Structure formats: structure tokens, C-alpha cells
């Protein structure tokens, strides 16, 4: 637990460095390699900084951090950009959920159809799956 507390200030520091670099690049974005060069952080430190921004920093500054293949990471003021990014994230979640259902839960139910936990999980995840499918339209 002590190690986790020690890393929080570092994550905040990395997040601040990444935020400043992205603000300076605005409206353009920066790929990871460019963020590494701009911040002088390692790729893993840049990733920790981005995670910190997503967890805390973006909410504090009220501008979401998004990622696009062609632009890299960026702060955008355009709601259409946010929606596009959010839909992409929901697509990824739906794909992971579908693979978990078909690869683990369905075989579980096939072998033990009366298992209460598997039935509950299946019922709940069916609703989640339908919700995610609606969100990506």
C-alpha cells in the first residue's frame, strides 16, 4: 500500500507534464513518441500521465483528452470529437464483453445450465451488451 501512495504524486507530475505539452500543441495532437520528446518522460511515464489526466486532470480542467489514430492524444473543444471518441471506447468495451461472454460465460452455462451465478451474470450482461450496442450507433 505504501508504494501505491508514493506513485500518486508522480502520476500527478507526469499528468501535469503531459497536459502542458498537449496544451502547447493545441489544436493539434501529439503521438506518444512526440509526447515522450516534449515531456522528456519515458513511454510508460507518458502512459501514466495520460491515465492520470483521464482519471483526474481532464475533469478538473473540464476538457476531455481524446485519442485519434491520425492525431494522437489531444484536448478538443468539439463535442463531436468527444462523441466519436466515446463511441470508439464503447465499441472496444462491447468487443471485450462479447468475447468474455462467448469464450467463458456461454461455455459455463452450457456445462452447468442451472448455475445461479452464471444465469445472473448472463442476464445482467445481456442488458449491458444491449446498452453498449445502442451507444455505438
JSON list of C-alpha atoms in Angstrom, two decimals:
[
{"chain": "A", "resi": 1, "resn": "UNK", "atom": "CA", "xyz": [0.00, 0.00, 0.00]},
{"chain": "A", "resi": 2, "resn": "UNK", "atom": "CA", "xyz": [2.84, 2.42, 0.73]},
{"chain": "A", "resi": 3, "resn": "UNK", "atom": "CA", "xyz": [4.18, 2.06, -2.80]},
{"chain": "A", "resi": 4, "resn": "UNK", "atom": "CA", "xyz": [0.78, 3.00, -4.25]},
{"chain": "A", "resi": 5, "resn": "UNK", "atom": "CA", "xyz": [0.73, 6.21, -2.22]},
{"chain": "A", "resi": 6, "resn": "UNK", "atom": "CA", "xyz": [4.25, 7.08, -3.36]},
{"chain": "A", "resi": 7, "resn": "UNK", "atom": "CA", "xyz": [3.32, 6.80, -7.03]},
{"chain": "A", "resi": 8, "resn": "UNK", "atom": "CA", "xyz": [0.34, 9.15, -6.85]},
{"chain": "A", "resi": 9, "resn": "UNK", "atom": "CA", "xyz": [2.42, 12.36, -6.74]},
{"chain": "A", "resi": 10, "resn": "UNK", "atom": "CA", "xyz": [4.48, 11.03, -9.65]},
{"chain": "A", "resi": 11, "resn": "UNK", "atom": "CA", "xyz": [1.34, 10.30, -11.66]},
{"chain": "A", "resi": 12, "resn": "UNK", "atom": "CA", "xyz": [0.15, 13.82, -10.95]},
{"chain": "A", "resi": 13, "resn": "UNK", "atom": "CA", "xyz": [3.52, 15.21, -12.05]},
{"chain": "A", "resi": 14, "resn": "UNK", "atom": "CA", "xyz": [3.50, 13.13, -15.23]},
{"chain": "A", "resi": 15, "resn": "UNK", "atom": "CA", "xyz": [-0.09, 14.19, -15.90]},
{"chain": "A", "resi": 16, "resn": "UNK", "atom": "CA", "xyz": [0.86, 17.85, -15.49]},
{"chain": "A", "resi": 17, "resn": "UNK", "atom": "CA", "xyz": [3.74, 17.47, -17.95]},
{"chain": "A", "resi": 18, "resn": "UNK", "atom": "CA", "xyz": [1.53, 15.72, -20.50]},
{"chain": "A", "resi": 19, "resn": "UNK", "atom": "CA", "xyz": [-1.24, 18.31, -20.06]},
{"chain": "A", "resi": 20, "resn": "UNK", "atom": "CA", "xyz": [1.16, 21.21, -20.62]},
{"chain": "A", "resi": 21, "resn": "UNK", "atom": "CA", "xyz": [2.62, 19.54, -23.73]},
{"chain": "A", "resi": 22, "resn": "UNK", "atom": "CA", "xyz": [-0.86, 18.91, -25.15]},
{"chain": "A", "resi": 23, "resn": "UNK", "atom": "CA", "xyz": [-1.98, 22.45, -24.36]},
{"chain": "A", "resi": 24, "resn": "UNK", "atom": "CA", "xyz": [1.08, 23.85, -26.14]},
{"chain": "A", "resi": 25, "resn": "UNK", "atom": "CA", "xyz": [0.37, 21.67, -29.19]},
{"chain": "A", "resi": 26, "resn": "UNK", "atom": "CA", "xyz": [-3.29, 22.67, -29.32]},
{"chain": "A", "resi": 27, "resn": "UNK", "atom": "CA", "xyz": [-5.31, 22.40, -31.53]},
{"chain": "A", "resi": 28, "resn": "UNK", "atom": "CA", "xyz": [-3.03, 19.67, -32.92]},
{"chain": "A", "resi": 29, "resn": "UNK", "atom": "CA", "xyz": [-2.47, 16.48, -31.01]},
{"chain": "A", "resi": 30, "resn": "UNK", "atom": "CA", "xyz": [0.69, 14.58, -30.14]},
{"chain": "A", "resi": 31, "resn": "UNK", "atom": "CA", "xyz": [1.54, 10.96, -30.74]},
{"chain": "A", "resi": 32, "resn": "UNK", "atom": "CA", "xyz": [3.16, 9.05, -27.88]},
{"chain": "A", "resi": 33, "resn": "UNK", "atom": "CA", "xyz": [6.65, 9.49, -29.35]},
{"chain": "A", "resi": 34, "resn": "UNK", "atom": "CA", "xyz": [6.07, 13.22, -29.60]},
{"chain": "A", "resi": 35, "resn": "UNK", "atom": "CA", "xyz": [4.84, 13.35, -26.00]},
{"chain": "A", "resi": 36, "resn": "UNK", "atom": "CA", "xyz": [7.96, 11.46, -24.93]},
{"chain": "A", "resi": 37, "resn": "UNK", "atom": "CA", "xyz": [10.14, 14.05, -26.69]},
{"chain": "A", "resi": 38, "resn": "UNK", "atom": "CA", "xyz": [8.13, 17.04, -25.43]},
{"chain": "A", "resi": 39, "resn": "UNK", "atom": "CA", "xyz": [7.97, 15.90, -21.80]},
{"chain": "A", "resi": 40, "resn": "UNK", "atom": "CA", "xyz": [11.28, 14.01, -21.57]},
{"chain": "A", "resi": 41, "resn": "UNK", "atom": "CA", "xyz": [9.38, 11.19, -19.91]},
{"chain": "A", "resi": 42, "resn": "UNK", "atom": "CA", "xyz": [9.61, 7.52, -20.80]},
{"chain": "A", "resi": 43, "resn": "UNK", "atom": "CA", "xyz": [6.73, 5.95, -22.76]},
{"chain": "A", "resi": 44, "resn": "UNK", "atom": "CA", "xyz": [5.44, 4.27, -19.60]},
{"chain": "A", "resi": 45, "resn": "UNK", "atom": "CA", "xyz": [5.58, 7.56, -17.69]},
{"chain": "A", "resi": 46, "resn": "UNK", "atom": "CA", "xyz": [3.67, 9.26, -20.51]},
{"chain": "A", "resi": 47, "resn": "UNK", "atom": "CA", "xyz": [1.06, 6.48, -20.31]},
{"chain": "A", "resi": 48, "resn": "UNK", "atom": "CA", "xyz": [0.77, 7.02, -16.54]},
{"chain": "A", "resi": 49, "resn": "UNK", "atom": "CA", "xyz": [0.39, 10.75, -17.15]},
{"chain": "A", "resi": 50, "resn": "UNK", "atom": "CA", "xyz": [-2.35, 10.18, -19.72]},
{"chain": "A", "resi": 51, "resn": "UNK", "atom": "CA", "xyz": [-4.15, 7.84, -17.30]},
{"chain": "A", "resi": 52, "resn": "UNK", "atom": "CA", "xyz": [-3.90, 10.46, -14.58]},
{"chain": "A", "resi": 53, "resn": "UNK", "atom": "CA", "xyz": [-5.32, 13.09, -16.93]},
{"chain": "A", "resi": 54, "resn": "UNK", "atom": "CA", "xyz": [-8.22, 10.82, -17.77]},
{"chain": "A", "resi": 55, "resn": "UNK", "atom": "CA", "xyz": [-8.85, 10.00, -14.12]},
{"chain": "A", "resi": 56, "resn": "UNK", "atom": "CA", "xyz": [-8.42, 13.45, -12.64]},
{"chain": "A", "resi": 57, "resn": "UNK", "atom": "CA", "xyz": [-6.88, 16.16, -14.76]},
{"chain": "A", "resi": 58, "resn": "UNK", "atom": "CA", "xyz": [-9.36, 16.39, -17.60]},
{"chain": "A", "resi": 59, "resn": "UNK", "atom": "CA", "xyz": [-12.27, 16.65, -15.16]},
{"chain": "A", "resi": 60, "resn": "UNK", "atom": "CA", "xyz": [-10.50, 19.41, -13.25]},
{"chain": "A", "resi": 61, "resn": "UNK", "atom": "CA", "xyz": [-9.81, 21.35, -16.44]},
{"chain": "A", "resi": 62, "resn": "UNK", "atom": "CA", "xyz": [-13.18, 20.43, -17.99]},
{"chain": "A", "resi": 63, "resn": "UNK", "atom": "CA", "xyz": [-11.66, 19.39, -21.30]},
{"chain": "A", "resi": 64, "resn": "UNK", "atom": "CA", "xyz": [-11.64, 15.70, -22.21]},
{"chain": "A", "resi": 65, "resn": "UNK", "atom": "CA", "xyz": [-8.47, 14.10, -23.50]},
{"chain": "A", "resi": 66, "resn": "UNK", "atom": "CA", "xyz": [-9.16, 12.01, -26.58]},
{"chain": "A", "resi": 67, "resn": "UNK", "atom": "CA", "xyz": [-7.03, 9.90, -28.91]},
{"chain": "A", "resi": 68, "resn": "UNK", "atom": "CA", "xyz": [-7.24, 9.60, -32.69]},
{"chain": "A", "resi": 69, "resn": "UNK", "atom": "CA", "xyz": [-5.03, 7.47, -34.88]},
{"chain": "A", "resi": 70, "resn": "UNK", "atom": "CA", "xyz": [-4.02, 10.37, -37.13]},
{"chain": "A", "resi": 71, "resn": "UNK", "atom": "CA", "xyz": [-3.58, 13.00, -34.38]},
{"chain": "A", "resi": 72, "resn": "UNK", "atom": "CA", "xyz": [-2.59, 11.08, -31.26]},
{"chain": "A", "resi": 73, "resn": "UNK", "atom": "CA", "xyz": [-3.64, 12.48, -27.89]},
{"chain": "A", "resi": 74, "resn": "UNK", "atom": "CA", "xyz": [-5.33, 15.86, -27.82]},
{"chain": "A", "resi": 75, "resn": "UNK", "atom": "CA", "xyz": [-7.66, 18.16, -25.99]},
{"chain": "A", "resi": 76, "resn": "UNK", "atom": "CA", "xyz": [-10.61, 19.05, -28.16]},
{"chain": "A", "resi": 77, "resn": "UNK", "atom": "CA", "xyz": [-13.30, 21.63, -27.58]},
{"chain": "A", "resi": 78, "resn": "UNK", "atom": "CA", "xyz": [-15.60, 19.97, -30.13]},
{"chain": "A", "resi": 79, "resn": "UNK", "atom": "CA", "xyz": [-18.42, 17.81, -28.71]},
{"chain": "A", "resi": 80, "resn": "UNK", "atom": "CA", "xyz": [-18.45, 15.81, -31.99]},
{"chain": "A", "resi": 81, "resn": "UNK", "atom": "CA", "xyz": [-14.84, 14.77, -31.29]},
{"chain": "A", "resi": 82, "resn": "UNK", "atom": "CA", "xyz": [-15.77, 13.67, -27.78]},
{"chain": "A", "resi": 83, "resn": "UNK", "atom": "CA", "xyz": [-18.73, 11.66, -29.05]},
{"chain": "A", "resi": 84, "resn": "UNK", "atom": "CA", "xyz": [-16.61, 9.96, -31.71]},
{"chain": "A", "resi": 85, "resn": "UNK", "atom": "CA", "xyz": [-14.00, 9.01, -29.09]},
{"chain": "A", "resi": 86, "resn": "UNK", "atom": "CA", "xyz": [-16.64, 7.84, -26.60]},
{"chain": "A", "resi": 87, "resn": "UNK", "atom": "CA", "xyz": [-18.30, 5.66, -29.23]},
{"chain": "A", "resi": 88, "resn": "UNK", "atom": "CA", "xyz": [-14.93, 4.10, -30.08]},
{"chain": "A", "resi": 89, "resn": "UNK", "atom": "CA", "xyz": [-14.34, 3.31, -26.41]},
{"chain": "A", "resi": 90, "resn": "UNK", "atom": "CA", "xyz": [-17.80, 1.75, -26.14]},
{"chain": "A", "resi": 91, "resn": "UNK", "atom": "CA", "xyz": [-17.04, -0.36, -29.27]},
{"chain": "A", "resi": 92, "resn": "UNK", "atom": "CA", "xyz": [-13.91, -1.65, -27.56]},
{"chain": "A", "resi": 93, "resn": "UNK", "atom": "CA", "xyz": [-15.84, -2.46, -24.38]},
{"chain": "A", "resi": 94, "resn": "UNK", "atom": "CA", "xyz": [-18.57, -4.22, -26.36]},
{"chain": "A", "resi": 95, "resn": "UNK", "atom": "CA", "xyz": [-15.97, -6.31, -28.17]},
{"chain": "A", "resi": 96, "resn": "UNK", "atom": "CA", "xyz": [-14.26, -7.33, -24.92]},
{"chain": "A", "resi": 97, "resn": "UNK", "atom": "CA", "xyz": [-17.61, -8.10, -23.30]},
{"chain": "A", "resi": 98, "resn": "UNK", "atom": "CA", "xyz": [-18.78, -10.17, -26.27]},
{"chain": "A", "resi": 99, "resn": "UNK", "atom": "CA", "xyz": [-15.55, -12.20, -26.21]},
{"chain": "A", "resi": 100, "resn": "UNK", "atom": "CA", "xyz": [-15.88, -12.79, -22.47]},
{"chain": "A", "resi": 101, "resn": "UNK", "atom": "CA", "xyz": [-19.47, -13.94, -22.89]},
{"chain": "A", "resi": 102, "resn": "UNK", "atom": "CA", "xyz": [-18.80, -16.25, -25.83]},
{"chain": "A", "resi": 103, "resn": "UNK", "atom": "CA", "xyz": [-15.47, -17.52, -24.54]},
{"chain": "A", "resi": 104, "resn": "UNK", "atom": "CA", "xyz": [-16.25, -18.01, -20.85]},
{"chain": "A", "resi": 105, "resn": "UNK", "atom": "CA", "xyz": [-19.84, -17.45, -19.78]},
{"chain": "A", "resi": 106, "resn": "UNK", "atom": "CA", "xyz": [-21.59, -19.33, -22.60]},
{"chain": "A", "resi": 107, "resn": "UNK", "atom": "CA", "xyz": [-19.43, -22.46, -22.13]},
{"chain": "A", "resi": 108, "resn": "UNK", "atom": "CA", "xyz": [-20.02, -22.19, -18.36]},
{"chain": "A", "resi": 109, "resn": "UNK", "atom": "CA", "xyz": [-23.78, -22.15, -18.94]},
{"chain": "A", "resi": 110, "resn": "UNK", "atom": "CA", "xyz": [-23.55, -24.98, -21.46]},
{"chain": "A", "resi": 111, "resn": "UNK", "atom": "CA", "xyz": [-21.82, -27.23, -18.91]},
{"chain": "A", "resi": 112, "resn": "UNK", "atom": "CA", "xyz": [-23.82, -26.08, -15.87]},
{"chain": "A", "resi": 113, "resn": "UNK", "atom": "CA", "xyz": [-27.12, -24.59, -17.07]},
{"chain": "A", "resi": 114, "resn": "UNK", "atom": "CA", "xyz": [-28.57, -24.48, -13.54]},
{"chain": "A", "resi": 115, "resn": "UNK", "atom": "CA", "xyz": [-25.68, -22.45, -12.07]},
{"chain": "A", "resi": 116, "resn": "UNK", "atom": "CA", "xyz": [-27.36, -19.43, -10.42]},
{"chain": "A", "resi": 117, "resn": "UNK", "atom": "CA", "xyz": [-24.32, -17.18, -10.68]},
{"chain": "A", "resi": 118, "resn": "UNK", "atom": "CA", "xyz": [-23.84, -17.87, -14.38]},
{"chain": "A", "resi": 119, "resn": "UNK", "atom": "CA", "xyz": [-27.55, -17.26, -15.02]},
{"chain": "A", "resi": 120, "resn": "UNK", "atom": "CA", "xyz": [-27.41, -13.96, -13.13]},
{"chain": "A", "resi": 121, "resn": "UNK", "atom": "CA", "xyz": [-24.25, -12.86, -14.94]},
{"chain": "A", "resi": 122, "resn": "UNK", "atom": "CA", "xyz": [-25.76, -13.79, -18.30]},
{"chain": "A", "resi": 123, "resn": "UNK", "atom": "CA", "xyz": [-28.98, -11.88, -17.58]},
{"chain": "A", "resi": 124, "resn": "UNK", "atom": "CA", "xyz": [-27.14, -8.77, -16.41]},
{"chain": "A", "resi": 125, "resn": "UNK", "atom": "CA", "xyz": [-24.60, -8.81, -19.21]},
{"chain": "A", "resi": 126, "resn": "UNK", "atom": "CA", "xyz": [-27.31, -9.17, -21.83]},
{"chain": "A", "resi": 127, "resn": "UNK", "atom": "CA", "xyz": [-28.59, -5.78, -20.71]},
{"chain": "A", "resi": 128, "resn": "UNK", "atom": "CA", "xyz": [-25.12, -4.26, -20.68]},
{"chain": "A", "resi": 129, "resn": "UNK", "atom": "CA", "xyz": [-24.45, -5.63, -24.14]},
{"chain": "A", "resi": 130, "resn": "UNK", "atom": "CA", "xyz": [-27.69, -4.13, -25.48]},
{"chain": "A", "resi": 131, "resn": "UNK", "atom": "CA", "xyz": [-26.91, -0.77, -23.89]},
{"chain": "A", "resi": 132, "resn": "UNK", "atom": "CA", "xyz": [-23.41, -0.65, -25.38]},
{"chain": "A", "resi": 133, "resn": "UNK", "atom": "CA", "xyz": [-24.80, -1.62, -28.78]},
{"chain": "A", "resi": 134, "resn": "UNK", "atom": "CA", "xyz": [-27.20, 1.34, -28.60]},
{"chain": "A", "resi": 135, "resn": "UNK", "atom": "CA", "xyz": [-24.44, 3.74, -27.53]},
{"chain": "A", "resi": 136, "resn": "UNK", "atom": "CA", "xyz": [-22.22, 2.98, -30.53]},
{"chain": "A", "resi": 137, "resn": "UNK", "atom": "CA", "xyz": [-24.92, 3.75, -33.11]}
]
